[in-house]
Short mmCIF file of C-alpha atoms in Angstrom, two decimals:
data_model
loop_
_atom_site.label_atom_id
_atom_site.label_comp_id
_atom_site.label_asym_id
_atom_site.label_seq_id
_atom_site.Cartn_x
_atom_site.Cartn_y
_atom_site.Cartn_z
CA MET I 1 -0.12 0.15 0.06
CA PRO I 2 1.52 3.40 -0.84
CA MET I 3 2.49 5.85 2.03
CA LEU I 4 3.23 9.52 1.69
CA VAL I 5 5.21 10.93 4.67
CA ASN I 6 5.30 14.68 5.16
CA ASP I 7 7.33 14.52 8.35
CA SER I 8 10.89 15.05 7.48
CA ARG I 9 12.23 13.69 10.88
CA LEU I 10 10.30 10.57 10.46
CA GLU I 11 11.34 10.18 6.84
CA GLU I 12 14.86 10.36 7.84
CA GLU I 13 14.40 7.90 10.72
CA LEU I 14 12.89 5.41 8.18
CA ILE I 15 15.41 5.75 5.67
CA ALA I 16 18.19 5.43 8.42
CA ASP I 17 16.54 2.21 10.00
CA ARG I 18 16.12 0.59 6.50
CA ARG I 19 19.94 1.32 5.89
CA GLU I 20 21.15 0.03 9.28
CA ARG I 21 19.04 -3.22 8.47
CA GLY I 22 20.35 -3.57 5.28
CA ILE I 23 17.09 -3.68 3.31
CA ASP I 24 17.33 -0.51 1.36
CA LYS I 25 19.33 -1.96 -1.55
CA PHE I 26 16.54 -1.73 -3.93
CA ASP I 27 14.99 1.62 -2.59
CA GLU I 28 14.88 4.20 -5.15
CA VAL I 29 14.40 7.98 -5.59
CA TRP I 30 11.94 9.31 -8.54
CA ASP I 31 12.56 13.03 -9.14
CA GLY I 32 13.13 13.52 -5.43
CA MET I 33 10.77 11.33 -3.89
CA TYR I 34 12.23 8.30 -1.96
CA VAL I 35 10.36 5.19 -2.94
CA MET I 36 10.84 2.14 -0.63
CA ALA I 37 10.88 -1.29 -2.62
CA PRO I 38 9.14 -4.26 -1.13
CA ILE I 39 11.51 -6.76 0.24
CA ALA I 40 12.22 -9.53 -2.19
CA ASN I 41 10.89 -12.78 -1.27
CA ASN I 42 12.69 -16.15 -1.70
CA GLU I 43 11.06 -16.85 -5.21
CA HIS I 44 12.01 -13.22 -6.48
CA GLN I 45 15.85 -13.73 -5.20
CA ALA I 46 16.00 -17.24 -6.86
CA ILE I 47 15.03 -15.82 -10.19
CA GLN I 48 17.30 -12.74 -10.06
CA GLY I 49 20.31 -15.13 -9.04
CA GLY I 50 19.34 -17.55 -11.83
CA LEU I 51 19.37 -14.97 -14.45
CA THR I 52 22.44 -13.12 -13.15
CA ALA I 53 24.29 -16.42 -13.08
CA ILE I 54 23.38 -17.47 -16.71
CA LEU I 55 24.01 -14.05 -18.17
CA SER I 56 27.40 -13.92 -16.30
CA ILE I 57 28.25 -16.98 -17.97
CA LEU I 58 27.26 -15.75 -21.35
CA ILE I 59 28.52 -12.13 -21.07
CA SER I 60 30.94 -11.47 -18.21
CA LEU I 61 33.12 -14.53 -18.68
CA GLU I 62 33.28 -14.23 -22.29
CA LYS I 63 34.55 -10.65 -21.70
CA LEU I 64 31.56 -9.26 -23.68
CA GLY I 65 30.47 -6.79 -21.01
CA ASP I 66 29.28 -6.49 -17.22
CA VAL I 67 26.30 -8.04 -15.67
CA HIS I 68 25.00 -6.83 -12.23
CA PRO I 69 22.22 -8.22 -9.96
CA GLY I 70 20.88 -4.92 -9.20
CA ALA I 71 22.67 -1.61 -9.54
CA ASN I 72 21.91 2.22 -9.34
CA VAL I 73 20.90 3.91 -12.74
CA SER I 74 20.54 7.59 -13.00
CA ASP I 75 19.88 10.06 -15.62
CA GLN I 76 21.37 13.04 -13.47
CA GLU I 77 24.88 14.46 -14.61
CA VAL I 78 25.59 15.84 -11.09
CA ASP I 79 23.49 14.95 -7.96
CA TRP I 80 22.52 11.30 -9.22
CA THR I 81 20.81 10.54 -5.84
CA HIS I 82 18.08 12.88 -6.90
CA ASN I 83 16.81 10.56 -9.49
CA TYR I 84 17.45 6.91 -10.06
CA ARG I 85 16.28 3.41 -10.44
CA VAL I 86 17.58 -0.19 -9.66
CA PRO I 87 16.58 -2.94 -11.95
CA ASP I 88 16.94 -6.25 -10.80
CA VAL I 89 19.43 -7.47 -13.16
CA LEU I 90 21.27 -5.34 -15.61
CA VAL I 91 23.67 -6.12 -18.47
CA PHE I 92 26.09 -3.43 -20.16
CA LEU I 93 27.66 -4.50 -23.27
CA ASN I 94 31.34 -3.48 -24.07
CA GLY I 95 30.68 -0.20 -26.12
CA ASN I 96 27.53 0.79 -24.02
CA PRO I 97 28.00 4.75 -23.75
CA ALA I 98 26.79 4.70 -19.99
CA GLU I 99 29.62 5.72 -17.41
CA ASP I 100 30.25 3.45 -14.62
CA ARG I 101 30.64 5.90 -11.72
CA GLU I 102 31.32 3.09 -8.92
CA SER I 103 28.19 4.22 -7.04
CA HIS I 104 26.09 4.38 -9.94
CA TRP I 105 25.73 4.29 -13.72
CA PHE I 106 25.05 7.40 -15.41
CA GLY I 107 22.88 6.09 -18.42
CA GLY I 108 21.15 2.85 -19.05
CA PRO I 109 21.98 -0.84 -19.64
CA ASP I 110 21.58 -2.76 -22.86
CA LEU I 111 19.28 -4.90 -21.08
CA ALA I 112 17.26 -4.35 -17.82
CA VAL I 113 15.22 -6.85 -16.13
CA GLU I 114 12.32 -6.13 -13.59
CA ILE I 115 10.92 -8.81 -11.44
CA VAL I 116 7.58 -7.71 -10.27
CA SER I 117 6.64 -8.09 -6.46
CA GLN I 118 3.51 -7.15 -5.00
CA TRP I 119 2.94 -3.33 -4.79
CA ASP I 120 6.02 -2.64 -6.77
CA ARG I 121 5.82 -0.19 -9.70
CA SER I 122 7.85 -1.82 -12.48
CA ARG I 123 5.77 -0.50 -15.25
CA GLU I 124 5.93 3.17 -14.05
CA LYS I 125 9.76 2.97 -14.74
CA ILE I 126 9.30 2.43 -18.46
CA ASP I 127 9.64 6.02 -19.36
CA PHE I 128 12.74 6.51 -17.29
CA TYR I 129 14.46 3.36 -18.58
CA SER I 130 13.49 4.88 -22.21
CA GLY I 131 15.20 7.91 -21.23
CA VAL I 132 18.46 6.51 -19.98
CA GLY I 133 18.95 4.52 -23.49
CA VAL I 134 17.90 1.06 -22.29
CA ARG I 135 17.51 -1.01 -25.43
CA GLU I 136 15.60 -3.98 -24.03
CA LEU I 137 13.55 -4.25 -20.92
CA LEU I 138 12.30 -7.77 -19.52
CA ILE I 139 9.24 -7.56 -17.28
CA ILE I 140 8.65 -10.83 -15.35
CA ASP I 141 5.30 -10.85 -13.58
CA ARG I 142 4.26 -13.66 -11.15
CA LYS I 143 0.57 -13.11 -10.41
CA PRO I 144 -0.42 -14.06 -13.04
CA TRP I 145 2.81 -15.66 -14.58
CA GLN I 146 4.07 -13.91 -17.79
CA MET I 147 7.09 -12.40 -19.25
CA GLU I 148 6.78 -9.25 -21.39
CA LEU I 149 9.80 -8.04 -23.55
CA PHE I 150 9.99 -4.21 -24.55
CA LYS I 151 12.58 -3.12 -27.09
CA ALA I 152 13.65 0.69 -27.74
CA VAL I 153 11.88 2.07 -30.99
CA ASP I 154 12.86 5.59 -31.90
CA GLY I 155 13.97 6.23 -28.30
CA LYS I 156 10.78 4.71 -26.47
CA LEU I 157 10.69 1.21 -24.98
CA LYS I 158 7.67 -0.50 -26.93
CA PRO I 159 6.33 -3.99 -26.00
CA VAL I 160 7.02 -6.68 -28.57
CA SER I 161 6.30 -9.97 -27.17
CA ILE I 162 4.56 -11.64 -24.28
CA ALA I 163 4.94 -15.09 -23.01
CA THR I 164 2.68 -17.16 -20.88
CA GLU I 165 2.25 -20.69 -19.72
CA ALA I 166 -0.87 -20.84 -21.90
CA ASN I 167 0.59 -19.23 -25.21
CA ALA I 168 3.78 -21.06 -24.97
CA ASN I 169 5.55 -18.25 -26.71
CA THR I 170 9.18 -17.80 -26.87
CA ILE I 171 11.10 -14.52 -26.03
CA GLU I 172 13.90 -13.64 -28.13
CA CYS I 173 16.42 -11.14 -26.73
CA GLN I 174 18.48 -9.14 -29.24
CA THR I 175 21.06 -7.87 -26.81
CA VAL I 176 22.18 -10.75 -25.22
CA PRO I 177 22.26 -14.18 -26.85
CA ILE I 178 19.39 -16.01 -25.04
CA THR I 179 15.66 -16.96 -25.59
CA LEU I 180 13.28 -17.66 -22.63
CA LYS I 181 9.79 -19.52 -22.35
CA LEU I 182 7.84 -20.37 -19.21
CA VAL I 183 7.44 -24.22 -18.64
CA GLN I 184 5.28 -26.31 -16.33
CA GLY I 185 7.08 -26.78 -12.78
CA SER I 186 6.26 -28.48 -9.59
CA LYS I 187 5.55 -25.51 -7.40
CA ARG I 188 5.48 -22.55 -10.04
CA PRO I 189 6.30 -22.11 -13.57
CA GLY I 190 9.79 -22.51 -14.74
CA ILE I 191 11.79 -19.95 -16.78
CA PHE I 192 13.61 -22.16 -19.48
CA VAL I 193 16.69 -20.19 -20.94
CA THR I 194 18.27 -21.38 -24.08
CA ALA I 195 21.64 -19.78 -25.20
CA ARG I 196 22.32 -19.35 -29.05
CA ASP I 197 25.10 -22.22 -28.62
CA GLY I 198 22.42 -24.70 -27.48
CA ARG I 199 22.95 -24.73 -23.61
CA SER I 200 19.90 -24.43 -21.51
CA TRP I 201 18.79 -23.83 -17.90
CA THR I 202 15.73 -23.75 -16.07
CA ILE I 203 15.13 -21.25 -13.29
#
């Protein structure tokens, strides 16, 4: 449930408490407004970890770029903390013009992945991701399960494909050498990832 805090002292206490407990990793600031991210559950972390591991094998180990399990992305040249987002998985390929400024990236990744949690606002970030130059955005919903791929067209991220268990569609990424589809699992749908060289994994 959204909450607006107009008490600056209480706001400082809330933020300080989250930092002290280490649960602020995916908090964001949207044009000066502090946005507290829902704490990722085990399933969310398993998906994030699985995708990061696969992409690290295909991209990082092959020296094709950098893969991160979450990182700050800002469009601000000077005070980056005024406006930034934290995708769940990011891929920066060699040659990407974004600048690694240690605390954050100034500019967007080639591929960003958002794993939707209850009450989060992943789709409200699409315009921001368009603005920082994200080439592809993958949004993974879990209630109900579906994966939706967006691609940059004339500077705007546009939906190009949706995969559900029912339609059995395969999503093909252009920025990284993988396809993804949802498959039946014992407790939840699995995400079946296939590399162009034939290797495959199920998350």
